[in-house]
Amino acid sequence: MPGKIRDDDIIQIRESSDLVEVISAYVNLKKTGRIFKGLCPFHKEKTPSFVVDPQKQLFHCFGCGEGGDVYTFLMKSENLDFIEAVEVLAAKMGHKITYDLPKNKAAASKKEKMIKANSLARRYFAHILSETESGKKARDYLAQRGIEADSIASFGIGYAPANGRALMEFLIKKGFNHKDLLSGGLLTESERGTLDLFRNRVMFPIFNLKGDVIAFGGRILGDAFPKYINTPETELFHKGSTLYNLGYAKNEIARSGKALVVEGYTDVIILHQAGAKNVVATLGTALTAEHLSLLSRFTERVVLVFDSDKAGMAAAERGLELLGQSKVDLFVANLTKNMDPAEFITQLGADEFNRSIEAAIPLAEYCIKRILQKHDLKDASGRNRAIKAALSIISGIDSSLAREEYLGRLADMFGLSYEALLGELKKIKKKYDISKSVDLEVVLGAQDRCEREALKVIIQHHDLAMEAVLALSEDLFAVEANRRAYSAISKAGVKNLLPTSLIDSVSDESLKRLLTALAVEEIMAEAEDLPNHFRDILVWLKDFHLERQINRFKHELKKVDTTQEKDKADAFFKELIKLEKERRELKKSII
């Protein structure tokens, strides 16, 4: 790896880039005044809430909250780390990056070492499988599962011998040490000392989108437990954001318009052999929002093709938590006969499998049907529980048209009026429409709006920043998030209030998103009226602060026994009178 990119290059590339041009490759942007708007690429929406500010070189979505600079956009859009995003942007601009080169080999990238070790391990496992006698039982197992020689080669399948030190000895001869191999997840510590993590297992290498081996999955030969293990979490590998075979399946996913998600390596390989090239698998974990974000780069339709047993059905139902969190539509294919996908396509053929995929139903519909099957619909209490459970699912559906359709179906099924079910639905706490609204004037309270206006003035107008910081204090901010934003501004100092510098100065992601939003949100005043606008905001914030103090004293006064604690009551009355007078004088300055 070349080394660390110099800070000067990072800043120059960002400042020289055209954020509108970069984002326009992904989003259809339309100019609205000084900003650009479009449909957010990170969540499903019908009304544009995604804003790009070319002057500040920042983007923000008022629907899902994502935001940042050009590097943030590339990282989220292309699933890149920060260094990769800088390198991709530099290549697009023709900018030659200057690296601070490591002084010696020991200072080279830890990730680079891990990738190299994994690559050598893959070749070693493949050699043991195909070229040695100890690999025969693994070859027999693969043949029995119907995995062909071409698939063994193309998927890089191998075998980890039962000898607990074979891979370790091989890699140490190649220049690696125990520490490197332990941190990379290839070795493990046990009562017997340091051993290979994978022993007597058929090995399935796991690749990233660039084709690097980042981890392995191993299937035990025999009846030992656990049957499957994966590389533990490392700097390269995170199960919740990695899908098996996505690097090879992505083009076919894009071409076919859908991704099939299964639960096992073997399912992927057998389906691939039968002609289904758009298949990926989770890696021993439930489907996550990160998985869907990855898939959304290639398709808007994801079909869950899990086993038709109870575990598979439960896995599909867990996908309910992801409704509305991604711009992909989730469907479930119903595989009958209690078969897993590999068994289904092997026994019933590709045509029958394809028919099941085409007949896949929306995840919400699948889960509602499952709920109705679990309850005794002849019993009144069973019917009520089923209806409430179904309404809970419907409340999480992103599309208002789909919600209306499901409500109508439920009403017809139970002989109830649509209006009655709609009334029950409104009682459920998941108020998706409100939480997704981009009309900040409606959603935010007066206190919050004033606080945000003050913060926007500080961030967006340096000429007023000094006056603003001197005039404000943390106790004027009642909303916790805004108070944290003001604290970050105070710590950064007025000289470092360039939006990108301010955002870079904080590490908390939620605070970064808030500061980005404040940097691009429109201030509710024209430029020439800005000084007066800010002074009005300051007056209102002080008024809100006084109101809170007055209410607190009134609350405390109610708890005082005026006959027994006359002095205390008098002190409270005097303070209340003082605060009320101060508030009246303050309000005169507004009029």
Tab-separated table of C-alpha atoms in Angstrom, residues 13 22 89 91 230 257 269 313 328 390 397 420 428 506-508 555:
chain	number	residue	atom	x	y	z
A	13	ILE	CA	-8.920	17.405	-4.053
A	22	VAL	CA	-19.990	14.068	-8.978
A	89	LEU	CA	-11.986	11.177	-6.810
A	91	ALA	CA	-8.345	9.560	-10.468
A	230	ASN	CA	-16.652	-17.855	9.569
A	257	GLY	CA	-33.326	-6.337	-12.093
A	269	ILE	CA	-23.151	-22.398	-5.846
A	313	MET	CA	-39.654	-18.489	7.664
A	328	VAL	CA	-35.136	-1.660	-2.220
A	390	ALA	CA	-51.155	-7.134	11.000
A	397	ILE	CA	-44.744	0.025	5.118
A	420	ALA	CA	-62.250	1.510	11.601
A	428	ILE	CA	-49.904	2.819	16.503
A	506	VAL	CA	-16.349	15.953	15.229
A	507	SER	CA	-16.383	12.156	15.234
A	508	ASP	CA	-19.990	11.420	16.224
A	555	HIS	CA	-43.671	24.385	39.816
